[in-house]
PDB file of C-alpha atoms in Angstrom:
ATOM      1  CA  MET A   1     -40.369 -19.982  11.941  1.00 40.00           C
ATOM      2  CA  GLY A   2     -39.331 -23.604  12.307  1.00 44.00           C
ATOM      3  CA  TRP A   3     -35.803 -25.034  12.404  1.00 37.00           C
ATOM      4  CA  SER A   4     -36.040 -26.245   8.779  1.00 39.00           C
ATOM      5  CA  ASP A   5     -37.076 -22.755   7.615  1.00 40.00           C
ATOM      6  CA  ARG A   6     -34.109 -21.139   9.416  1.00 37.00           C
ATOM      7  CA  ARG A   7     -31.796 -23.745   7.861  1.00 36.00           C
ATOM      8  CA  ARG A   8     -33.111 -22.955   4.373  1.00 39.00           C
ATOM      9  CA  MET A   9     -32.512 -19.230   4.989  1.00 35.00           C
ATOM     10  CA  ARG A  10     -28.904 -19.899   5.992  1.00 38.00           C
ATOM     11  CA  CYS A  11     -28.408 -21.910   2.802  1.00 43.00           C
ATOM     12  CA  CYS A  12     -29.571 -18.962   0.741  1.00 46.00           C
ATOM     13  CA  HIS A  13     -26.892 -16.692   2.282  1.00 44.00           C
ATOM     14  CA  PRO A  14     -23.541 -18.476   1.878  1.00 46.00           C
ATOM     15  CA  VAL A  15     -20.785 -17.642   4.344  1.00 47.00           C
ATOM     16  CA  ARG A  16     -17.847 -15.828   2.754  1.00 63.00           C
ATOM     17  CA  VAL A  17     -14.671 -17.903   2.615  1.00 71.00           C
ATOM     18  CA  PRO A  18     -11.631 -16.170   4.166  1.00 93.00           C
ATOM     19  CA  PHE A  19      -8.865 -15.349   1.717  1.00 98.00           C
ATOM     20  CA  THR A  20      -5.179 -14.539   2.169  1.00 98.00           C
ATOM     21  CA  LEU A  21      -3.894 -11.148   1.057  1.00 98.00           C
ATOM     22  CA  VAL A  22      -0.140 -10.537   0.754  1.00 98.00           C
ATOM     23  CA  SER A  23       0.814  -6.871   0.475  1.00 99.00           C
ATOM     24  CA  PHE A  24       4.300  -6.130  -0.872  1.00 99.00           C
ATOM     25  CA  HIS A  25       5.974  -2.775  -0.203  1.00 98.00           C
ATOM     26  CA  ALA A  26       9.334  -1.097  -0.668  1.00 98.00           C
ATOM     27  CA  HIS A  27       9.805   0.589   2.730  1.00 97.00           C
ATOM     28  CA  PRO A  28       8.090   0.893   6.107  1.00 97.00           C
ATOM     29  CA  ASP A  29       5.304   3.527   5.949  1.00 96.00           C
ATOM     30  CA  ASP A  30       4.415   2.710   2.318  1.00 97.00           C
ATOM     31  CA  GLU A  31       1.954   0.116   3.581  1.00 98.00           C
ATOM     32  CA  ALA A  32       0.058   2.674   5.673  1.00 98.00           C
ATOM     33  CA  LEU A  33       0.022   5.407   3.046  1.00 96.00           C
ATOM     34  CA  LEU A  34      -1.076   3.333   0.044  1.00 96.00           C
ATOM     35  CA  THR A  35      -2.952   0.339   1.456  1.00 98.00           C
ATOM     36  CA  GLY A  36      -3.481   0.844   5.195  1.00 98.00           C
ATOM     37  CA  GLY A  37      -7.249   1.058   5.044  1.00 98.00           C
ATOM     38  CA  THR A  38      -7.520  -1.892   2.670  1.00 98.00           C
ATOM     39  CA  LEU A  39      -5.365  -4.091   4.900  1.00 98.00           C
ATOM     40  CA  ALA A  40      -7.327  -3.078   7.995  1.00 98.00           C
ATOM     41  CA  ARG A  41     -10.632  -3.740   6.219  1.00 98.00           C
ATOM     42  CA  ALA A  42      -9.515  -7.162   4.992  1.00 98.00           C
ATOM     43  CA  ALA A  43      -8.314  -8.149   8.470  1.00 98.00           C
ATOM     44  CA  ALA A  44     -11.526  -6.882  10.091  1.00 98.00           C
ATOM     45  CA  GLU A  45     -13.559  -8.954   7.619  1.00 97.00           C
ATOM     46  CA  GLY A  46     -11.741 -12.106   8.729  1.00 97.00           C
ATOM     47  CA  HIS A  47      -9.149 -12.475   5.979  1.00 98.00           C
ATOM     48  CA  ARG A  48      -5.475 -13.247   6.613  1.00 98.00           C
ATOM     49  CA  VAL A  49      -3.225 -10.273   5.867  1.00 98.00           C
ATOM     50  CA  VAL A  50       0.526 -10.700   5.388  1.00 98.00           C
ATOM     51  CA  LEU A  51       2.804  -7.677   5.010  1.00 98.00           C
ATOM     52  CA  VAL A  52       6.108  -8.004   3.118  1.00 98.00           C
ATOM     53  CA  THR A  53       8.716  -5.240   2.874  1.00 98.00           C
ATOM     54  CA  ALA A  54      11.744  -5.275   0.593  1.00 98.00           C
ATOM     55  CA  THR A  55      13.863  -2.972   2.798  1.00 97.00           C
ATOM     56  CA  ASP A  56      13.913  -1.444   6.274  1.00 96.00           C
ATOM     57  CA  GLY A  57      14.031   2.075   4.827  1.00 93.00           C
ATOM     58  CA  GLU A  58      17.429   2.909   6.290  1.00 92.00           C
ATOM     59  CA  ALA A  59      18.156   5.473   3.555  1.00 84.00           C
ATOM     60  CA  GLY A  60      14.921   7.366   4.060  1.00 80.00           C
ATOM     61  CA  LEU A  61      14.588  11.008   4.991  1.00 73.00           C
ATOM     62  CA  ALA A  62      14.500  11.800   8.702  1.00 68.00           C
ATOM     63  CA  ALA A  63      15.599  14.491  11.113  1.00 52.00           C
ATOM     64  CA  ALA A  64      19.282  14.290  12.077  1.00 51.00           C
ATOM     65  CA  GLU A  65      18.589  13.082  15.613  1.00 52.00           C
ATOM     66  CA  ARG A  66      16.777  10.020  14.212  1.00 56.00           C
ATOM     67  CA  THR A  67      19.343   8.854  11.675  1.00 51.00           C
ATOM     68  CA  GLY A  68      21.655   6.936  14.036  1.00 63.00           C
ATOM     69  CA  ASP A  69      20.114   3.538  13.269  1.00 86.00           C
ATOM     70  CA  LEU A  70      17.203   4.501  11.102  1.00 90.00           C
ATOM     71  CA  GLY A  71      16.670   1.011   9.693  1.00 92.00           C
ATOM     72  CA  ALA A  72      16.183  -0.527  13.133  1.00 93.00           C
ATOM     73  CA  ALA A  73      13.869   2.306  14.161  1.00 93.00           C
ATOM     74  CA  ARG A  74      11.748   1.937  11.050  1.00 95.00           C
ATOM     75  CA  ALA A  75      11.569  -1.845  11.423  1.00 96.00           C
ATOM     76  CA  ALA A  76      10.139  -1.343  14.913  1.00 97.00           C
ATOM     77  CA  GLU A  77       7.713   1.244  13.570  1.00 97.00           C
ATOM     78  CA  LEU A  78       6.611  -1.239  10.917  1.00 98.00           C
ATOM     79  CA  ASP A  79       5.760  -3.845  13.551  1.00 98.00           C
ATOM     80  CA  GLN A  80       3.660  -1.279  15.416  1.00 98.00           C
ATOM     81  CA  ALA A  81       1.864  -0.208  12.252  1.00 98.00           C
ATOM     82  CA  ALA A  82       1.216  -3.815  11.196  1.00 98.00           C
ATOM     83  CA  ALA A  83      -0.360  -4.528  14.579  1.00 98.00           C
ATOM     84  CA  ALA A  84      -2.630  -1.508  14.199  1.00 98.00           C
ATOM     85  CA  LEU A  85      -3.780  -2.761  10.794  1.00 98.00           C
ATOM     86  CA  GLY A  86      -4.413  -6.321  11.987  1.00 98.00           C
ATOM     87  CA  CYS A  87      -1.680  -7.993   9.940  1.00 98.00           C
ATOM     88  CA  ALA A  88      -1.131 -11.616  10.897  1.00 98.00           C
ATOM     89  CA  ARG A  89       2.497 -11.730   9.763  1.00 98.00           C
ATOM     90  CA  VAL A  90       5.313  -9.368   8.752  1.00 98.00           C
ATOM     91  CA  VAL A  91       8.095 -10.562   6.428  1.00 98.00           C
ATOM     92  CA  ARG A  92      11.229  -8.493   5.791  1.00 98.00           C
ATOM     93  CA  LEU A  93      13.234  -9.487   2.736  1.00 98.00           C
ATOM     94  CA  GLY A  94      16.215  -7.570   4.111  1.00 96.00           C
ATOM     95  CA  HIS A  95      17.482  -5.753   1.021  1.00 97.00           C
ATOM     96  CA  ALA A  96      19.271  -2.402   1.107  1.00 95.00           C
ATOM     97  CA  ASP A  97      17.223   0.755   0.684  1.00 95.00           C
ATOM     98  CA  SER A  98      18.343   2.363  -2.591  1.00 94.00           C
ATOM     99  CA  GLY A  99      17.724   5.904  -1.387  1.00 88.00           C
ATOM    100  CA  TRP A 100      16.701   8.724  -3.690  1.00 79.00           C
ATOM    101  CA  GLY A 101      17.085  12.456  -4.135  1.00 65.00           C
ATOM    102  CA  SER A 102      18.318  14.026  -0.903  1.00 57.00           C
ATOM    103  CA  SER A 103      18.251  10.729   1.003  1.00 62.00           C
ATOM    104  CA  PRO A 104      21.369  10.039   3.087  1.00 62.00           C
ATOM    105  CA  ALA A 105      23.969   7.745   1.558  1.00 58.00           C
ATOM    106  CA  ARG A 106      23.093   4.078   1.909  1.00 62.00           C
ATOM    107  CA  ALA A 107      25.418   1.240   2.828  1.00 61.00           C
ATOM    108  CA  ALA A 108      27.868  -0.069   0.247  1.00 66.00           C
ATOM    109  CA  GLY A 109      26.557  -2.679  -2.154  1.00 77.00           C
ATOM    110  CA  PRO A 110      23.579  -2.830  -4.490  1.00 91.00           C
ATOM    111  CA  GLY A 111      20.283  -1.382  -3.376  1.00 94.00           C
ATOM    112  CA  PHE A 112      16.987  -3.192  -3.808  1.00 97.00           C
ATOM    113  CA  SER A 113      16.296  -1.419  -7.097  1.00 97.00           C
ATOM    114  CA  GLU A 114      19.557  -2.743  -8.562  1.00 96.00           C
ATOM    115  CA  LEU A 115      19.028  -6.424  -7.749  1.00 98.00           C
ATOM    116  CA  PRO A 116      18.038  -8.972 -10.402  1.00 98.00           C
ATOM    117  CA  VAL A 117      14.245  -9.125 -10.525  1.00 98.00           C
ATOM    118  CA  GLU A 118      14.261 -12.912 -10.798  1.00 98.00           C
ATOM    119  CA  ASP A 119      16.225 -13.370  -7.564  1.00 98.00           C
ATOM    120  CA  VAL A 120      13.944 -11.204  -5.446  1.00 98.00           C
ATOM    121  CA  ALA A 121      10.826 -12.539  -7.143  1.00 98.00           C
ATOM    122  CA  ARG A 122      11.768 -16.040  -6.028  1.00 98.00           C
ATOM    123  CA  GLN A 123      11.920 -14.798  -2.425  1.00 98.00           C
ATOM    124  CA  LEU A 124       8.489 -13.234  -2.659  1.00 98.00           C
ATOM    125  CA  ALA A 125       7.053 -16.225  -4.535  1.00 98.00           C
ATOM    126  CA  ALA A 126       8.182 -18.482  -1.688  1.00 98.00           C
ATOM    127  CA  VAL A 127       6.092 -16.387   0.717  1.00 98.00           C
ATOM    128  CA  LEU A 128       3.122 -16.471  -1.656  1.00 98.00           C
ATOM    129  CA  ARG A 129       3.298 -20.269  -1.916  1.00 98.00           C
ATOM    130  CA  GLU A 130       3.774 -20.725   1.828  1.00 98.00           C
ATOM    131  CA  GLU A 131       0.751 -18.564   2.546  1.00 98.00           C
ATOM    132  CA  GLY A 132      -1.380 -19.922  -0.292  1.00 98.00           C
ATOM    133  CA  ALA A 133      -1.986 -16.290  -1.246  1.00 98.00           C
ATOM    134  CA  HIS A 134      -5.123 -15.453  -3.185  1.00 98.00           C
ATOM    135  CA  VAL A 135      -4.239 -11.795  -3.746  1.00 98.00           C
ATOM    136  CA  LEU A 136      -0.927  -9.930  -4.018  1.00 98.00           C
ATOM    137  CA  THR A 137      -0.680  -6.147  -3.980  1.00 98.00           C
ATOM    138  CA  SER A 138       2.325  -4.414  -5.520  1.00 98.00           C
ATOM    139  CA  TYR A 139       2.676  -0.973  -7.177  1.00 98.00           C
ATOM    140  CA  ASP A 140       1.807   0.551 -10.525  1.00 97.00           C
ATOM    141  CA  PRO A 141       4.417   0.616 -13.335  1.00 95.00           C
ATOM    142  CA  ALA A 142       5.455   4.181 -12.441  1.00 93.00           C
ATOM    143  CA  GLY A 143       6.229   3.144  -8.886  1.00 95.00           C
ATOM    144  CA  GLY A 144       3.784   5.817  -7.772  1.00 93.00           C
ATOM    145  CA  TYR A 145       5.950   8.918  -7.785  1.00 88.00           C
ATOM    146  CA  GLY A 146       8.962   7.223  -9.391  1.00 91.00           C
ATOM    147  CA  HIS A 147      11.142   6.052  -6.497  1.00 93.00           C
ATOM    148  CA  PRO A 148      13.403   3.330  -7.977  1.00 95.00           C
ATOM    149  CA  ASP A 149      12.572   0.920  -5.154  1.00 97.00           C
ATOM    150  CA  HIS A 150       8.864   1.383  -5.899  1.00 97.00           C
ATOM    151  CA  VAL A 151       9.383   0.687  -9.582  1.00 97.00           C
ATOM    152  CA  GLN A 152      11.246  -2.472  -8.558  1.00 98.00           C
ATOM    153  CA  VAL A 153       8.292  -3.534  -6.385  1.00 98.00           C
ATOM    154  CA  HIS A 154       6.146  -3.438  -9.529  1.00 98.00           C
ATOM    155  CA  ARG A 155       8.598  -5.596 -11.483  1.00 98.00           C
ATOM    156  CA  VAL A 156       9.208  -8.074  -8.666  1.00 98.00           C
ATOM    157  CA  GLY A 157       5.522  -8.346  -7.786  1.00 98.00           C
ATOM    158  CA  ALA A 158       4.541  -9.140 -11.361  1.00 98.00           C
ATOM    159  CA  ARG A 159       7.158 -11.862 -11.688  1.00 98.00           C
ATOM    160  CA  ALA A 160       6.498 -13.352  -8.229  1.00 98.00           C
ATOM    161  CA  ALA A 161       2.764 -13.624  -8.918  1.00 98.00           C
ATOM    162  CA  GLU A 162       3.610 -15.436 -12.124  1.00 98.00           C
ATOM    163  CA  LEU A 163       6.027 -17.839 -10.406  1.00 98.00           C
ATOM    164  CA  ALA A 164       3.607 -18.637  -7.582  1.00 98.00           C
ATOM    165  CA  ALA A 165       0.498 -18.682  -9.820  1.00 98.00           C
ATOM    166  CA  THR A 166      -1.182 -16.204  -7.475  1.00 98.00           C
ATOM    167  CA  PRO A 167      -4.734 -15.733  -8.779  1.00 96.00           C
ATOM    168  CA  LEU A 168      -5.008 -11.953  -8.433  1.00 97.00           C
ATOM    169  CA  LEU A 169      -2.420  -9.168  -8.676  1.00 98.00           C
ATOM    170  CA  LEU A 170      -3.493  -5.641  -7.739  1.00 98.00           C
ATOM    171  CA  GLU A 171      -1.263  -2.612  -8.231  1.00 98.00           C
ATOM    172  CA  ALA A 172      -1.666  -0.108  -5.390  1.00 98.00           C
ATOM    173  CA  THR A 173      -1.746   3.427  -6.716  1.00 97.00           C
ATOM    174  CA  VAL A 174      -3.606   6.742  -6.488  1.00 94.00           C
ATOM    175  CA  ASP A 175      -5.936   8.485  -8.896  1.00 93.00           C
ATOM    176  CA  ARG A 176      -3.559  10.875 -10.707  1.00 89.00           C
ATOM    177  CA  THR A 177      -6.260  13.562 -10.931  1.00 86.00           C
ATOM    178  CA  LEU A 178      -6.604  13.639  -7.149  1.00 84.00           C
ATOM    179  CA  VAL A 179      -2.817  13.763  -6.683  1.00 78.00           C
ATOM    180  CA  ARG A 180      -2.592  16.875  -8.826  1.00 70.00           C
ATOM    181  CA  ARG A 181      -5.279  18.586  -6.780  1.00 66.00           C
ATOM    182  CA  GLY A 182      -3.674  17.578  -3.500  1.00 60.00           C
ATOM    183  CA  LEU A 183      -0.233  18.809  -4.468  1.00 61.00           C
ATOM    184  CA  ARG A 184      -1.583  22.204  -5.475  1.00 56.00           C
ATOM    185  CA  LEU A 185      -2.922  22.565  -1.936  1.00 53.00           C
ATOM    186  CA  ALA A 186       0.215  21.098  -0.340  1.00 52.00           C
ATOM    187  CA  ARG A 187       2.400  23.793  -1.877  1.00 54.00           C
ATOM    188  CA  LEU A 188       0.626  26.275   0.383  1.00 43.00           C
ATOM    189  CA  VAL A 189       1.871  24.529   3.554  1.00 48.00           C
ATOM    190  CA  PRO A 190       4.946  26.212   5.117  1.00 51.00           C
ATOM    191  CA  ARG A 191       7.996  23.998   5.735  1.00 50.00           C
ATOM    192  CA  LEU A 192       6.559  21.015   3.884  1.00 45.00           C
ATOM    193  CA  ASP A 193       9.378  18.887   2.448  1.00 47.00           C
ATOM    194  CA  SER A 194       9.181  19.425  -1.314  1.00 47.00           C
ATOM    195  CA  ASP A 195      10.990  16.306  -2.590  1.00 49.00           C
ATOM    196  CA  VAL A 196       7.852  14.589  -3.862  1.00 49.00           C
ATOM    197  CA  LEU A 197       6.269  17.841  -5.006  1.00 45.00           C
ATOM    198  CA  ALA A 198       9.060  18.264  -7.546  1.00 45.00           C
ATOM    199  CA  GLN A 199       8.175  15.073  -9.417  1.00 51.00           C
ATOM    200  CA  ARG A 200       6.553  15.197 -12.833  1.00 59.00           C
ATOM    201  CA  LEU A 201       2.859  14.475 -12.520  1.00 62.00           C
ATOM    202  CA  ASP A 202       2.209  13.563 -16.133  1.00 69.00           C
ATOM    203  CA  THR A 203       3.417  10.009 -15.472  1.00 79.00           C
ATOM    204  CA  ALA A 204       3.041   9.698 -11.681  1.00 87.00           C
ATOM    205  CA  PHE A 205       0.603   7.145 -10.257  1.00 92.00           C
ATOM    206  CA  THR A 206      -2.294   6.030 -12.495  1.00 93.00           C
ATOM    207  CA  ALA A 207      -4.698   7.797 -14.826  1.00 91.00           C
ATOM    208  CA  ARG A 208      -8.300   7.629 -13.677  1.00 91.00           C
ATOM    209  CA  GLU A 209      -9.416   5.722 -16.766  1.00 91.00           C
ATOM    210  CA  ASP A 210      -6.951   2.890 -16.010  1.00 92.00           C
ATOM    211  CA  LEU A 211      -8.075   2.239 -12.428  1.00 95.00           C
ATOM    212  CA  THR A 212     -10.140  -0.870 -11.678  1.00 95.00           C
ATOM    213  CA  HIS A 213     -10.707  -0.565  -7.893  1.00 96.00           C
ATOM    214  CA  ARG A 214     -11.733   2.208  -5.532  1.00 97.00           C
ATOM    215  CA  VAL A 215     -11.912   0.635  -2.088  1.00 98.00           C
ATOM    216  CA  ASP A 216     -14.005   2.350   0.569  1.00 98.00           C
ATOM    217  CA  VAL A 217     -11.980   2.286   3.806  1.00 98.00           C
ATOM    218  CA  ARG A 218     -13.765   5.039   5.739  1.00 98.00           C
ATOM    219  CA  ALA A 219     -14.851   2.603   8.437  1.00 98.00           C
ATOM    220  CA  HIS A 220     -11.188   1.700   9.040  1.00 98.00           C
ATOM    221  CA  LEU A 221      -9.548   5.124   9.130  1.00 98.00           C
ATOM    222  CA  ALA A 222      -8.820   4.915  12.864  1.00 98.00           C
ATOM    223  CA  ALA A 223      -6.534   1.945  12.149  1.00 98.00           C
ATOM    224  CA  LYS A 224      -4.970   3.722   9.170  1.00 98.00           C
ATOM    225  CA  ARG A 225      -4.311   6.855  11.238  1.00 98.00           C
ATOM    226  CA  GLU A 226      -2.758   4.757  14.015  1.00 98.00           C
ATOM    227  CA  ALA A 227      -0.516   3.005  11.481  1.00 98.00           C
ATOM    228  CA  LEU A 228       0.607   6.333  10.011  1.00 97.00           C
ATOM    229  CA  ALA A 229       1.344   7.697  13.485  1.00 97.00           C
ATOM    230  CA  ALA A 230       3.507   4.645  14.213  1.00 97.00           C
ATOM    231  CA  HIS A 231       6.013   5.872  11.593  1.00 96.00           C
ATOM    232  CA  ALA A 232       7.238   8.709  13.793  1.00 92.00           C
ATOM    233  CA  SER A 233      10.682   8.878  12.154  1.00 90.00           C
ATOM    234  CA  GLN A 234       9.035   9.865   8.880  1.00 87.00           C
ATOM    235  CA  THR A 235       7.103  12.882  10.109  1.00 79.00           C
ATOM    236  CA  GLU A 236       9.930  15.402   9.741  1.00 71.00           C
ATOM    237  CA  SER A 237      13.319  15.838   8.082  1.00 57.00           C
ATOM    238  CA  ASP A 238      15.954  18.531   8.413  1.00 47.00           C
ATOM    239  CA  SER A 239      14.508  20.217   5.325  1.00 54.00           C
ATOM    240  CA  GLY A 240      10.953  20.403   6.654  1.00 54.00           C
ATOM    241  CA  LEU A 241       7.781  18.554   7.530  1.00 58.00           C
ATOM    242  CA  ARG A 242       6.994  15.279   5.774  1.00 69.00           C
ATOM    243  CA  GLY A 243       3.656  14.317   4.272  1.00 76.00           C
ATOM    244  CA  ILE A 244       2.726  11.973   7.119  1.00 88.00           C
ATOM    245  CA  ARG A 245       2.874  14.826   9.638  1.00 86.00           C
ATOM    246  CA  LEU A 246       0.623  16.926   7.437  1.00 85.00           C
ATOM    247  CA  LEU A 247      -1.895  14.101   7.068  1.00 89.00           C
ATOM    248  CA  LEU A 248      -2.007  13.451  10.808  1.00 93.00           C
ATOM    249  CA  ARG A 249      -2.732  17.120  11.459  1.00 89.00           C
ATOM    250  CA  LEU A 250      -5.791  17.139   9.229  1.00 89.00           C
ATOM    251  CA  PRO A 251      -9.209  17.389  10.926  1.00 93.00           C
ATOM    252  CA  ARG A 252     -10.913  14.028  10.866  1.00 94.00           C
ATOM    253  CA  PRO A 253     -13.560  14.997   8.259  1.00 94.00           C
ATOM    254  CA  VAL A 254     -10.807  16.208   5.906  1.00 91.00           C
ATOM    255  CA  PHE A 255      -8.708  13.121   6.648  1.00 93.00           C
ATOM    256  CA  SER A 256     -11.702  10.969   5.741  1.00 95.00           C
ATOM    257  CA  ALA A 257     -12.369  12.895   2.538  1.00 92.00           C
ATOM    258  CA  LEU A 258      -8.743  12.558   1.382  1.00 90.00           C
ATOM    259  CA  LEU A 259      -7.887   9.054   2.609  1.00 95.00           C
ATOM    260  CA  GLY A 260     -11.255   7.341   2.842  1.00 97.00           C
ATOM    261  CA  ARG A 261     -10.703   5.470  -0.421  1.00 97.00           C
ATOM    262  CA  GLU A 262      -7.731   3.520  -1.758  1.00 98.00           C
ATOM    263  CA  TRP A 263      -6.963   2.805  -5.380  1.00 97.00           C
ATOM    264  CA  PHE A 264      -5.800  -0.207  -7.364  1.00 97.00           C
ATOM    265  CA  ARG A 265      -5.332  -1.377 -10.910  1.00 96.00           C
ATOM    266  CA  GLN A 266      -5.908  -5.078 -11.489  1.00 96.00           C
ATOM    267  CA  SER A 267      -3.104  -6.502 -13.598  1.00 90.00           C
ATOM    268  CA  GLY A 268      -4.347  -7.928 -16.874  1.00 84.00           C
ATOM    269  CA  ARG A 269      -7.819  -6.476 -16.577  1.00 80.00           C
ATOM    270  CA  GLY A 270      -9.407  -3.378 -18.034  1.00 73.00           C
ATOM    271  CA  ARG A 271     -11.798  -1.170 -16.149  1.00 70.00           C
ATOM    272  CA  VAL A 272     -15.371  -2.390 -15.861  1.00 70.00           C
ATOM    273  CA  PRO A 273     -17.396   0.188 -17.827  1.00 71.00           C
ATOM    274  CA  GLY A 274     -19.241   2.589 -15.588  1.00 73.00           C
ATOM    275  CA  ARG A 275     -17.941   1.426 -12.237  1.00 87.00           C
ATOM    276  CA  LEU A 276     -14.944   0.720 -10.040  1.00 93.00           C
ATOM    277  CA  LEU A 277     -14.773  -2.369  -7.822  1.00 95.00           C
ATOM    278  CA  ASP A 278     -14.929  -1.798  -4.071  1.00 96.00           C
ATOM    279  CA  ASP A 279     -13.609  -5.214  -2.984  1.00 96.00           C
ATOM    280  CA  VAL A 280     -10.016  -6.411  -3.499  1.00 97.00           C
ATOM    281  CA  PHE A 281     -11.271 -10.000  -3.457  1.00 97.00           C
ATOM    282  CA  ALA A 282     -13.998  -9.421  -6.070  1.00 92.00           C
ATOM    283  CA  GLY A 283     -12.029 -11.040  -8.871  1.00 84.00           C
ATOM    284  CA  LEU A 284     -11.829 -14.341  -7.004  1.00 88.00           C
ATOM    285  CA  GLY A 285     -15.512 -15.166  -7.328  1.00 65.00           C
TER     286      GLY A 285
END
């Protein structure tokens, strides 16, 4: 094969242009649980990945010996997790964790969920413009399992994408059918913290028929597992084991079966009949 033939072959297989993905989350550890494999896959494929958190998670659940300066501890854990996932940049918006349920009392003043959407959206939009973001991930309208900070991520993400004219907004979620199955099994685990298990599942996460993306991240589960393990403060509380500890104890084949795919709903788009998209950049052409 001559040089001209090799050149023609290269022209027939265009090189993929790197994109920038900004992933917006409420607290440290949310990024690993909901989008860790997707972020690791995007980074491994040569795209720029930027992680933004609204709070440092200082009102989260943790064992008593870890609650002295939980926000600082979780911020450090976030940096470690972001490195494992290949994130190029971490941005903390610095708002107060609203807390929820049996969470310890937060500092005085409004929590993230109580802030005006427009004000926080401008902060996030500034990051989107600075990065020239092609894709933003936020959360579904239910905020997953209903945490008020997660619901606020949905509202802020939608408005920020509008302000910054970000081409693609994906709502990170989970197939509600799979959540129901998983929680039935989780109830059999002794000492598992039951806060999330008590939530109503009829409106949690996203119905299967509303999903647009099912991203295969099985090749990147080592990075996702490492990111989850980085959030050591969130593995146990005084009331029992947390979900992260349970996930990390799973045999690798089971871990892969449960966490080998991540789910999204593309804002403003219905499901493509008969299939789910496997690529978070597919809508960009």
